[in-house]
Coordinates of C-alpha atoms and ligand atoms in Angstrom, one line a residue:
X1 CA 29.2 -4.5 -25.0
X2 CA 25.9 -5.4 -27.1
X3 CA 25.5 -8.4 -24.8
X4 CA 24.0 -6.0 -21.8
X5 CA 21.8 -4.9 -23.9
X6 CA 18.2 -6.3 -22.8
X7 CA 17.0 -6.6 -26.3
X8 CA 20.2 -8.5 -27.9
X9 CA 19.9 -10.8 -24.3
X10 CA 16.2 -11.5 -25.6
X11 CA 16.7 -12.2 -28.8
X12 CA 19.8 -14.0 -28.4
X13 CA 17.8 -16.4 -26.5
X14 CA 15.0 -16.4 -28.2
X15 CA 17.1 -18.1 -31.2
X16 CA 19.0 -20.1 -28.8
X17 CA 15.5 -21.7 -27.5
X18 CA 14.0 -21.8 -31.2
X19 CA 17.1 -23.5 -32.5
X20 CA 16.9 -26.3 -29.6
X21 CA 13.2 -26.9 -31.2
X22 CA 14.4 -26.7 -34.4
X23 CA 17.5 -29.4 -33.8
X24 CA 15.4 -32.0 -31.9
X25 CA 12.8 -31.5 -34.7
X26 CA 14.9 -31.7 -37.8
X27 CA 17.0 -34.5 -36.5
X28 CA 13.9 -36.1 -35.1
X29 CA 12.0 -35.7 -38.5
X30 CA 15.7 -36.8 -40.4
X31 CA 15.7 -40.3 -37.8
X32 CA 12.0 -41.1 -38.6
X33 CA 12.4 -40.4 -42.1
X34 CA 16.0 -42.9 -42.4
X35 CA 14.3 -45.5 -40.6
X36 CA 11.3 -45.3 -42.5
X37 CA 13.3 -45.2 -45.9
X38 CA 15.2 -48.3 -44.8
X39 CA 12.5 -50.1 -43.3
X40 CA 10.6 -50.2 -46.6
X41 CA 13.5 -51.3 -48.9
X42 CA 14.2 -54.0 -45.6
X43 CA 9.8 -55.2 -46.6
X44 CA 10.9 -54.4 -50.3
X45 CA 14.2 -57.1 -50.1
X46 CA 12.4 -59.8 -47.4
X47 CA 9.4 -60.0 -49.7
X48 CA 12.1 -60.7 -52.7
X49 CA 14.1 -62.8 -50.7
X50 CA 11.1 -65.0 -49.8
X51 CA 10.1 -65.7 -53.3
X52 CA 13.8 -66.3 -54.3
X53 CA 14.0 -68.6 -51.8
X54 CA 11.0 -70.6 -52.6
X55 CA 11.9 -71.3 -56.3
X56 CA 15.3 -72.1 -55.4
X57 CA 13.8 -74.5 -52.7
X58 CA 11.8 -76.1 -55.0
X59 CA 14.2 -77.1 -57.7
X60 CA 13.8 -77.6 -61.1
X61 CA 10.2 -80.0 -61.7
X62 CA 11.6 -83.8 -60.3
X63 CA 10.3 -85.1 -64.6
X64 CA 12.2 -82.8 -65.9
X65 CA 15.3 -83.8 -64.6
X66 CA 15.1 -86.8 -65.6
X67 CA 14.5 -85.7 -68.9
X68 CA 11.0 -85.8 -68.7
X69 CA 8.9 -82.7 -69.8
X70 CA 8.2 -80.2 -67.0
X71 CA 5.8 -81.0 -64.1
X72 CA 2.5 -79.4 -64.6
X73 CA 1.5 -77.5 -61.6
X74 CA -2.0 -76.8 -61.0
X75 CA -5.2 -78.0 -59.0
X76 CA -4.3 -82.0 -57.9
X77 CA -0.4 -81.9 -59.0
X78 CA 1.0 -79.9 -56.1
X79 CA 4.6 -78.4 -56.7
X80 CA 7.3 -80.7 -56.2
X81 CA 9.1 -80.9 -52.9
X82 CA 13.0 -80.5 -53.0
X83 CA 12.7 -81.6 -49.0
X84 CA 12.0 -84.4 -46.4
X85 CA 8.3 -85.4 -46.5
X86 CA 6.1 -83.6 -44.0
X87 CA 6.9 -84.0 -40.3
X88 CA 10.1 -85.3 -41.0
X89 CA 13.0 -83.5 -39.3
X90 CA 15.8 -82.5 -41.9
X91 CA 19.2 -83.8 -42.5
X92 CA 21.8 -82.9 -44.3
X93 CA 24.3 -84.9 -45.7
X94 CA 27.3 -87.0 -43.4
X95 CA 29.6 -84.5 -42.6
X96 CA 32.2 -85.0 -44.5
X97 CA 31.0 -86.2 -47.3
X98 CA 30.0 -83.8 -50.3
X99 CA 26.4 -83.0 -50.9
X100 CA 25.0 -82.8 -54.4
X101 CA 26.2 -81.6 -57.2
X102 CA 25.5 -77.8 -58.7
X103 CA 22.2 -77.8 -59.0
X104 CA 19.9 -75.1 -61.8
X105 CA 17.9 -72.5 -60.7
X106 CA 14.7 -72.0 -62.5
X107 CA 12.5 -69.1 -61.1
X108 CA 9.0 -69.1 -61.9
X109 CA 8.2 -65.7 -64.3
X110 CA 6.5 -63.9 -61.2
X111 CA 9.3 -64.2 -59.2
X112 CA 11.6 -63.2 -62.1
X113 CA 9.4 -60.1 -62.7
X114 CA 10.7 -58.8 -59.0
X115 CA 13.9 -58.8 -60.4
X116 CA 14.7 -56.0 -62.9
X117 CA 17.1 -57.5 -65.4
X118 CA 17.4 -54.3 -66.8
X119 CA 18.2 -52.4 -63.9
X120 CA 15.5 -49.8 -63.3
X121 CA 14.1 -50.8 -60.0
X122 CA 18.1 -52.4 -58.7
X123 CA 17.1 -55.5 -57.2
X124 CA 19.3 -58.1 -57.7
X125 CA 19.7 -61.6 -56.0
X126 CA 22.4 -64.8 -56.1
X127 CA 22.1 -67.9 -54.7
X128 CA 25.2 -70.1 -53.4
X129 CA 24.7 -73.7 -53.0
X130 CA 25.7 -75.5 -49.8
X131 CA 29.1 -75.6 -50.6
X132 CA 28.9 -71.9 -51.3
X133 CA 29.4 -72.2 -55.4
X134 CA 27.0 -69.9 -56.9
X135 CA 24.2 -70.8 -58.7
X136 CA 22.5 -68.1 -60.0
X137 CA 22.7 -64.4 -59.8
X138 CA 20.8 -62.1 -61.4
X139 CA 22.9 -60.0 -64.5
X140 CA 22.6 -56.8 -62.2
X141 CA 24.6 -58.4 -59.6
X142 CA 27.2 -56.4 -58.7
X143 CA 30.8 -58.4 -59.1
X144 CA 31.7 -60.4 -56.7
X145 CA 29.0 -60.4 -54.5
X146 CA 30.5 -62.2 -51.1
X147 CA 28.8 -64.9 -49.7
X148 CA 27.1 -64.4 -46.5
X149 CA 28.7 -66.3 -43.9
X150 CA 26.7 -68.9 -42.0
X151 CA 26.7 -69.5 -38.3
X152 CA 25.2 -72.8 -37.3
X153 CA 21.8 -74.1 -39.4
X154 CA 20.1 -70.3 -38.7
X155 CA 17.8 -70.1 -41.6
X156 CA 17.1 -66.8 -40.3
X157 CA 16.6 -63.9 -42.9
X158 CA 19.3 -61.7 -42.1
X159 CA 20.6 -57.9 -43.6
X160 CA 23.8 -56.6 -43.9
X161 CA 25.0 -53.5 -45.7
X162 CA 27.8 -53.4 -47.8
X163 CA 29.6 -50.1 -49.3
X164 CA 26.6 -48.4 -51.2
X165 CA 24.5 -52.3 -51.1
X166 CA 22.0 -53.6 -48.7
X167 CA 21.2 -56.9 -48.8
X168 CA 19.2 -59.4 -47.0
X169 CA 20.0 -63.2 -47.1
X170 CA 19.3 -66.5 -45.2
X171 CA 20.3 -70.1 -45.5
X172 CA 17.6 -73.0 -46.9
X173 CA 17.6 -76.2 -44.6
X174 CA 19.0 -77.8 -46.9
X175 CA 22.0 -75.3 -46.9
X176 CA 21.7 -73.2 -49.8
X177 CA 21.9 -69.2 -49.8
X178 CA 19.9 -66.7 -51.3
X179 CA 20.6 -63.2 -51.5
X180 CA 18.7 -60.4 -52.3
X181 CA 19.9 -56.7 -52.5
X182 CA 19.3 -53.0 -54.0
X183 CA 22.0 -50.1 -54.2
X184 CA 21.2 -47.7 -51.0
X185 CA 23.2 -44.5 -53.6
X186 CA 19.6 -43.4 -54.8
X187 CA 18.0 -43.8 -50.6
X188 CA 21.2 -41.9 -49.5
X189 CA 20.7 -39.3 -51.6
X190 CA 16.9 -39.0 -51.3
X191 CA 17.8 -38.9 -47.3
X192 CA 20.5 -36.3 -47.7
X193 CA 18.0 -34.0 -49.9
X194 CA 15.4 -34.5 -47.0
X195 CA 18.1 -33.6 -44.7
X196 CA 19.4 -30.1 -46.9
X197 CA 15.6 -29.1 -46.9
X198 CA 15.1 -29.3 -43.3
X199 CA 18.2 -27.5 -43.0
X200 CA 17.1 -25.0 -45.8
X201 CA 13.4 -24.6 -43.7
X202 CA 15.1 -25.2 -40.1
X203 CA 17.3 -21.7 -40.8
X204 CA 14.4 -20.5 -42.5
X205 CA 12.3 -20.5 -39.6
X206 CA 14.7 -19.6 -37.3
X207 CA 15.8 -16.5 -39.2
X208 CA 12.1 -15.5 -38.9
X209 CA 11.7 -16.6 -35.2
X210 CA 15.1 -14.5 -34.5
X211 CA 14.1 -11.3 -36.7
X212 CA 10.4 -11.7 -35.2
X213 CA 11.8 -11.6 -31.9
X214 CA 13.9 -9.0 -32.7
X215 CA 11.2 -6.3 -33.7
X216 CA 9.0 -7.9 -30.8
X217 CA 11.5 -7.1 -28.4
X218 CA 12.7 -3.1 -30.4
X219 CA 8.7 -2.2 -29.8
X220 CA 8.2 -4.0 -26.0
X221 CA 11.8 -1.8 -25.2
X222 CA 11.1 1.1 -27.0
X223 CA 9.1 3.1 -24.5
X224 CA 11.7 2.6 -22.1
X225 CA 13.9 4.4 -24.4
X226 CA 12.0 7.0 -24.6
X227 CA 11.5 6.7 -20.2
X228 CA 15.6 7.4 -20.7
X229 CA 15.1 9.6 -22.6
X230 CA 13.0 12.2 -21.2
X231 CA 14.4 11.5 -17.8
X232 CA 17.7 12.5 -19.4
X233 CA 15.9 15.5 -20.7
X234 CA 14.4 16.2 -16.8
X235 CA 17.2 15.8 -15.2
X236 CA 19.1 18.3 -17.7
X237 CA 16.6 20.9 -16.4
X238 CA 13.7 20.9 -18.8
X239 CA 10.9 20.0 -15.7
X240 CA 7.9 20.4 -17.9
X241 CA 8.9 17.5 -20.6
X242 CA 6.9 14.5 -19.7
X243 CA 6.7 10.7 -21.5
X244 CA 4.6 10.3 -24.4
X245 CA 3.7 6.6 -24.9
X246 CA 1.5 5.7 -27.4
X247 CA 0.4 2.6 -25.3
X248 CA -0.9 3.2 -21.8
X249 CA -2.3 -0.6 -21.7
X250 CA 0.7 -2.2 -20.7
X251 CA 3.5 -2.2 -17.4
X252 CA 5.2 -0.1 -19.3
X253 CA 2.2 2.7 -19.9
X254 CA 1.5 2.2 -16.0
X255 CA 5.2 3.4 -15.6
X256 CA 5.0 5.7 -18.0
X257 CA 1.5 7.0 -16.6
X258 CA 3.6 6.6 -12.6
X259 CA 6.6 8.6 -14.0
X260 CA 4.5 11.3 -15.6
X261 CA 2.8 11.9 -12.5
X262 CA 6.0 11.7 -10.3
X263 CA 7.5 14.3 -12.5
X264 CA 4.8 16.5 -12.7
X265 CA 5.1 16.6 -9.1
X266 CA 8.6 17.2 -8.9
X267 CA 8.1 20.1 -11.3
X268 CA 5.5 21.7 -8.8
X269 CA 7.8 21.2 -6.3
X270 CA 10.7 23.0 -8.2
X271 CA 8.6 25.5 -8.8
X272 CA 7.1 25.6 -5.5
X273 CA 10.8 25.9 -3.7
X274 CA 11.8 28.7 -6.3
X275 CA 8.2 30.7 -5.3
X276 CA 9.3 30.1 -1.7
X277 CA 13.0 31.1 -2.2
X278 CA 11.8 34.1 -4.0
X279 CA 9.4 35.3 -1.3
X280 CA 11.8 34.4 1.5
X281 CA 14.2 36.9 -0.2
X282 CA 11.9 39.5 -0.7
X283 CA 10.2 39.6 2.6
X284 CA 14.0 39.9 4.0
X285 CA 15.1 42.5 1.7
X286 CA 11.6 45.0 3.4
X287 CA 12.7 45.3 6.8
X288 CA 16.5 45.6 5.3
X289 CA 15.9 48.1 3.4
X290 CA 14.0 50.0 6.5
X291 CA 17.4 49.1 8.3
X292 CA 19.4 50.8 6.1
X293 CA 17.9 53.5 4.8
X294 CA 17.1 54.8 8.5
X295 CA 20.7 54.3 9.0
X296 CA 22.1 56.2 6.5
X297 CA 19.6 58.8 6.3
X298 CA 20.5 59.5 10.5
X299 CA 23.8 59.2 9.8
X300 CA 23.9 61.4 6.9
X301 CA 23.8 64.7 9.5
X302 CA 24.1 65.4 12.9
X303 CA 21.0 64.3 14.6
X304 CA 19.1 65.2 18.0
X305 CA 18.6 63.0 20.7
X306 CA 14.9 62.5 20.0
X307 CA 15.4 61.8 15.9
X308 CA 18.4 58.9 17.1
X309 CA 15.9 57.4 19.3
X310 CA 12.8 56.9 16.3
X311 CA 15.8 55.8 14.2
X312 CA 16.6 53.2 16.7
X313 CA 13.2 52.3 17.3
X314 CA 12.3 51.9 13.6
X315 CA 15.4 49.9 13.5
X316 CA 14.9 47.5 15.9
X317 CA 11.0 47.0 14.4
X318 CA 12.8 45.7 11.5
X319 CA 14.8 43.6 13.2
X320 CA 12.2 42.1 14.7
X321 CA 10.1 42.0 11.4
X322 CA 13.5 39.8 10.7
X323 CA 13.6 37.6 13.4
X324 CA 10.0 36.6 13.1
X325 CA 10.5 35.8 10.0
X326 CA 13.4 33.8 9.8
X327 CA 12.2 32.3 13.1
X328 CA 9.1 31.4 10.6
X329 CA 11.1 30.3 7.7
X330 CA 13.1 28.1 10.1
X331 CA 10.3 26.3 11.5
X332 CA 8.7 25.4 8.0
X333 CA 12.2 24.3 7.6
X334 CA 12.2 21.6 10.3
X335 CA 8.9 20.9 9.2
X336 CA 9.7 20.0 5.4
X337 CA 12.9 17.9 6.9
X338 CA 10.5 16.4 9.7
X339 CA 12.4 17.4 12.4
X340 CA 9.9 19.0 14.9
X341 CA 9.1 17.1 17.2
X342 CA 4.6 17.0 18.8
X343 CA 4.4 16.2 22.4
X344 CA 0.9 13.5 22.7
X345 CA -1.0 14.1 25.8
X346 CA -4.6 14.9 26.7
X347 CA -5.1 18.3 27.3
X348 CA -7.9 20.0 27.0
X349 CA -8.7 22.5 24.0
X350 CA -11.2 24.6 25.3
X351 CA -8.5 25.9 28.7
X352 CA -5.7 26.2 25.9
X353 CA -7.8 28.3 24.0
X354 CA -9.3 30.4 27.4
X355 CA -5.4 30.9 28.0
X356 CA -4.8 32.5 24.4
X357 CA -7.5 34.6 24.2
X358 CA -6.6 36.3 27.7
X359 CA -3.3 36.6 25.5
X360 CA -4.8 38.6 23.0
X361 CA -7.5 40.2 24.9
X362 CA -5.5 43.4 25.7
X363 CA -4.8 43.8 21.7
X364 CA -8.2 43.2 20.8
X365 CA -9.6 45.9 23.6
X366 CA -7.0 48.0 22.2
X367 CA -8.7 48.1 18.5
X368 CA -12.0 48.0 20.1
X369 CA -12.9 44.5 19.0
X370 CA -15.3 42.3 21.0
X371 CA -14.3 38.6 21.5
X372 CA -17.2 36.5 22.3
X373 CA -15.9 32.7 24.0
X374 CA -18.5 29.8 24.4
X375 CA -15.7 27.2 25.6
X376 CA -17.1 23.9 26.0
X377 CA -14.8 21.6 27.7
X378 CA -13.3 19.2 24.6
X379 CA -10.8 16.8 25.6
X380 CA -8.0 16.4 23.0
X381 CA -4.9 14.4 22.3
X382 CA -2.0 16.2 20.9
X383 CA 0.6 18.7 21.4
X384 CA -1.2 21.4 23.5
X385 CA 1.7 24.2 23.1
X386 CA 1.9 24.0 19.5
X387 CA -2.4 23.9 19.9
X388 CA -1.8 27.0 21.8
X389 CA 0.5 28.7 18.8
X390 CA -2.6 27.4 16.3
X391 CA -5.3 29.9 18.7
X392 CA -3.2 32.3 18.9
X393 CA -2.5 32.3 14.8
X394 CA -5.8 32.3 14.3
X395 CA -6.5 35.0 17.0
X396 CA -4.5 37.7 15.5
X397 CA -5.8 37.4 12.4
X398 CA -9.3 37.5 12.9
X399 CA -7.8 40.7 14.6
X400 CA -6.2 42.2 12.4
X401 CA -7.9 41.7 9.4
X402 CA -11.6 42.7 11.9
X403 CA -13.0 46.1 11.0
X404 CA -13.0 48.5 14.0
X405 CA -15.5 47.2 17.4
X406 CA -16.4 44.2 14.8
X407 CA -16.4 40.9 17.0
X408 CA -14.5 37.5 17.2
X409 CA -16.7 34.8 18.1
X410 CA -14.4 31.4 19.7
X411 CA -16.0 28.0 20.7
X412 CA -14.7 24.7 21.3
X413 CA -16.7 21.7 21.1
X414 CA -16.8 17.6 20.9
X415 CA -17.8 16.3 17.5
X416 CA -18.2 13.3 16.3
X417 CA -15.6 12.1 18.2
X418 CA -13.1 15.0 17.5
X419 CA -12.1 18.5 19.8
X420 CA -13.3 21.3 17.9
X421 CA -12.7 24.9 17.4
X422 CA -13.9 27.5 15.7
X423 CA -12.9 31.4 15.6
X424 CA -15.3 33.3 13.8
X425 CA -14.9 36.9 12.3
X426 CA -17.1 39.6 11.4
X427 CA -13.9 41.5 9.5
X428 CA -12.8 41.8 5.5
X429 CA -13.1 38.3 4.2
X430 CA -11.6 36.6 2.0
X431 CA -12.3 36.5 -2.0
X432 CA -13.4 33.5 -3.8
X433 CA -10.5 33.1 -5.5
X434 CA -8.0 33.7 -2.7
X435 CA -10.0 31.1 -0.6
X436 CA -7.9 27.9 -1.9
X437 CA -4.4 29.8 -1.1
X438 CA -4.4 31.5 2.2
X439 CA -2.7 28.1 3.5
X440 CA 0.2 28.6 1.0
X441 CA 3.4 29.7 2.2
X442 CA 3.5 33.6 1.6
X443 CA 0.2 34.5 0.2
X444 CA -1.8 37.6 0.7
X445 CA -5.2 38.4 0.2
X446 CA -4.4 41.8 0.7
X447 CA -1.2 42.3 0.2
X448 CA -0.9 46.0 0.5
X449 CA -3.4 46.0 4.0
X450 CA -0.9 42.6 5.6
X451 CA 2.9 44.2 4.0
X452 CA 1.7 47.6 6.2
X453 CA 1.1 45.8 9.4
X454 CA 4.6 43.4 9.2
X455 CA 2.9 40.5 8.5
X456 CA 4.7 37.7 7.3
X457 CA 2.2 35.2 5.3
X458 CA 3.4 32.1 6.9
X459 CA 0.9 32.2 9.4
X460 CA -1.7 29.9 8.2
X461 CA 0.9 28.0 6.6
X462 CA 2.3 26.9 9.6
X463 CA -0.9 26.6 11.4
X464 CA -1.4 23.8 8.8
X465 CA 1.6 22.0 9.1
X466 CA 0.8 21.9 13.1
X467 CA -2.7 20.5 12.7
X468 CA -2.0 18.2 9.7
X469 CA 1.2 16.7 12.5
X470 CA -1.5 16.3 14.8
X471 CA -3.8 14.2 12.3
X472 CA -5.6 16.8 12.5
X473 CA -7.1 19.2 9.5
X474 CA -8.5 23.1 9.2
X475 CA -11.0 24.2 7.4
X476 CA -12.0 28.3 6.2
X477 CA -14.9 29.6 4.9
X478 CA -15.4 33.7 4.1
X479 CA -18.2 35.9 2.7
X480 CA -16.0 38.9 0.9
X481 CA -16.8 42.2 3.4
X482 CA -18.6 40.0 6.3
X483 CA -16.2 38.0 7.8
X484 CA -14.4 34.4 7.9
X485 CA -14.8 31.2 9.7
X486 CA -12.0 28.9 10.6
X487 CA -12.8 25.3 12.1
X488 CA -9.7 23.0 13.4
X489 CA -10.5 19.2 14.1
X490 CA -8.0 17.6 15.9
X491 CA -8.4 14.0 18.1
X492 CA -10.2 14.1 21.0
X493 CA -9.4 11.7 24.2
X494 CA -12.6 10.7 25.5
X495 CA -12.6 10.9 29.7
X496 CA -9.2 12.5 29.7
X497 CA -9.7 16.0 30.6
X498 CA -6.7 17.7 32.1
X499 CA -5.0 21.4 31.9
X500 CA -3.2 22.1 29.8
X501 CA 0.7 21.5 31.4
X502 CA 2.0 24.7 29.8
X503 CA -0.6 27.3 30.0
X504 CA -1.6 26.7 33.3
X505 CA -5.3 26.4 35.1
X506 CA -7.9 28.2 33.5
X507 CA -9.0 31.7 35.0
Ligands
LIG601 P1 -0.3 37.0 7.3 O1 1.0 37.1 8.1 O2 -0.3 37.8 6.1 O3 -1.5 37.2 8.2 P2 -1.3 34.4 7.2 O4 -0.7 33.2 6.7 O5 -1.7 34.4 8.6 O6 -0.3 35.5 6.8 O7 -2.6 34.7 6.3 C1 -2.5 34.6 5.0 C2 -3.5 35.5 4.3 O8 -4.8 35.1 4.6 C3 -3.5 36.9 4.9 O9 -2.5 37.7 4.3 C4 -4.9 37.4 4.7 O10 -5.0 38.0 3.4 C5 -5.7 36.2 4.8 N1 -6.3 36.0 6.1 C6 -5.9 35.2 7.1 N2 -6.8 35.3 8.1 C7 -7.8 36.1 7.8 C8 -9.0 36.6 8.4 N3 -9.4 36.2 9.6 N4 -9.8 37.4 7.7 C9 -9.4 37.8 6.4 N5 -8.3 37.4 5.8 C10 -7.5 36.6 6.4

């Protein structure tokens, strides 16, 4: 359904907000505009209706009624008052009895002039006496024009609006009407115009806001498309695709940028489990293919007791070329899945490491290597039996890879608030270049020299994995043809110096 869709969600709302503005605009502007409109015309009739009224209020000149010529207005003859003097209230006639007759309606030529006999500006006016007869109406009246009906003396101007009129009236004291009005067709439709083009610009806009929104929200979404995408692509096997985004600015180039780096990752680790896979295999398929082939070579003729017993003994070599190594493999195992578990005592570093060298002494006599200890006590906090499996790692190799009656050099220390060893080497080295990987699971500096001597290569790499559980870190530097140097930091506890529960008392 295009509704889950983020983009359609955004712009759908986008227009639903812009069309809210754009309704209370629009019918704001459309009420200000009406009111306006009708307000002027309301000025436009009062101002009509006020000079209407006075001429009918004043009557025709009082001479020329009587058949005298028409009162002269002007400075010193003030208009004639149809009225009560001043300050006297009004009265009508007795109820009852009937007022004067119909009277004529004279308006003066600048009242007339507000009128448009001719109908181009539609004003038109009547005026009812008191006894409602009409007096005068303008000759763009419209027929029948209903008199206004009267509530009371109001002399109040009033408006009313009649089919397609409006008009605004009020009664004289003295009881006449006057009525002014205009045709509201042409206001109406000037109104209705205003209100198509706000309609016209209202979609306008909004078609704009929506399709603005639109793209807006296509180019914000569009990397995220192309996240899917090459995740898609990832997960489908293809490890070395990564996200291109143009903009790495914004979230959603951090992501990108976050992803990228997550995958790469992943990709190393791929390849990093296939390497170790690999390996694994191949150093199992060595001493199994010893097995057999002493197997079926014995087996392939009658053999003397002497031959069957080498055969056996290369045999069970293998096997035990096997069972180190899987014994290996399994315990990088437990470590990947953090399952072993570090004991955290004091202990001291420098007994643990007096107890592995007595270990290795005998081999070391045996390939006329001199080990050299200067043991300094160095209290440490950790796991001293997988300490102990660290020395001894490190022991056998500066053994094995020693040249004949070189020397091993071992201290321990306290530095800087850390138990230190070192075991120093005057053997083969290590290259330059193979420097950075002898921690790595399976490498070989010397691959022919180790494979000969059933070594396994996850020596170092698990002597690593102890230390680094231990917060701990080790360090190797090697001169090619001299010899190596291997330093271990681990945490030291200060005033805690006890032996080492599993190795015993030093000797
Ligand atoms: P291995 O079982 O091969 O000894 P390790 O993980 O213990 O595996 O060591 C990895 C590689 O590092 C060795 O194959 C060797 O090439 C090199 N190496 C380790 N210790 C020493 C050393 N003391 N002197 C020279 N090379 C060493």
């Amino acid at each position: 359904m295009f509704l889950h869709s983020i983009r359609w969600r955004l712009t759908l709302w986008l227009a639903f907000l812009l069309g809210c503005v754009l309704s209370g605009f629009g019918v704001t502007a459309y009420q200000l505009h009406r009111v306006n409109q009708f307000t002027q015309l309301d000025q436009e009739l009062e101002r009509r209706l006020t000079a209407v009224s006075a001429d009918v209020r004043r009557g025709p000149p009082f001479g020329e009624r009587m058949g005298r010529p028409p009162f002269e207005e002007g400075p010193g003859h003030p208009p004639p008052r149809h009225g009560p003097p001043d300050g006297m209230p009004f009265r009508g006639p007795p109820e009852g009895r009937p007022g004067p007759g119909p009277r004529e309606i004279r308006l003066s030529a600048q009242t007339a002039g507000l009128f448009d006999e001719a109908d181009t500006n539609g004003f038109y006016f009547a005026t009812w006496s008191r006894e409602s007869a009409l007096l005068k109406s303008s000759t763009n009246a419209p027929p029948a024009v209903p008199h206004p009906e009267r509530l009371g003396r109001d002399t109040r101007t009033h408006t009313r609006t009649r089919e397609t009129f409006s008009e605004a009236y009020h009664f004289t004291e003295l009881g006449d009407c006057v009525l002014v009005g205009r045709s509201i067709v042409a206001d109406l439709h000037s109104i209705h115009r205003f209100a198509g083009w706000l309609i016209i610009a209202g979609s306008a806009v909004l078609a704009l806001g929506v399709a603005g929104g639109w793209r807006l929200a296509s180019n914000a979404l569009r990397p995220v498309a192309d996240i899917s995408a090459t995740a898609s692509r990832i997960s489908a096997g293809k490890l070395s695709e990564r996200i291109s985004v143009a903009e790495t600015d914004n979230e959603l180039g951090h992501l990108a940028g976050v992803l990228n780096s997550t995958f790469a990752r992943l990709e190393a680790a791929f390849a990093q489990q296939e390497q170790f896979t690999a390996d694994a295999s191949h150093e199992l398929r060595t001493p199994l293919a010893v097995l057999i082939s002493e197997a079926q070579t014995t087996l392939a003729r009658e053999r003397t007791a002497g031959e069957y017993r080498e055969t056996v003994e290369a045999c069970l070599e293998a096997a035990q070329q096997m069972s180190r190594l899987t014994e290996s493999l399994l315990q990088l195992a437990r470590f990947d899945a953090g399952q072993e578990n570090f004991a955290r005592h004091p202990f001291d570093l420098a007994e643990t490491t007096r107890a592995c060298v007595e270990q290795i002494y005998a081999l070391a006599l045996q390939r006329g290597i001199r080990v050299e200890c200067d043991l300094k006590p160095a209290p440490a906090l950790g796991d001293a039996n997988r300490i102990g499996q660290v020395v001894t790692n490190l022991l056998t190799n500066a053994i094995y890879y020693n040249h004949e009656h070189g020397e091993i050099r071992v201290a321990t220390a306290v530095q800087d608030g850390q138990a230190i060893l070192t075991v120093a080497d005057t053997g083969i080295g290590i290259d330059t270049e193979d420097l950075p990987h002898v921690f790595e699971r399976f490498y070989r500096a010397d691959k022919s020299r180790a494979r000969t001597q059933g070594r396994t290569g996850l020596g170092l790499a698990i002597t690593k994995a102890i230390i680094e559980a231990q917060s701990g870190n080790i360090e190797v530097s090697s001169e090619h043809g001299k010899g190596s140097v291997f330093v271990v930091r681990i945490p030291s506890a200060p005033g805690a110096c006890v032996p080492s529960p599993s190795l015993g008392a030093p000797t």
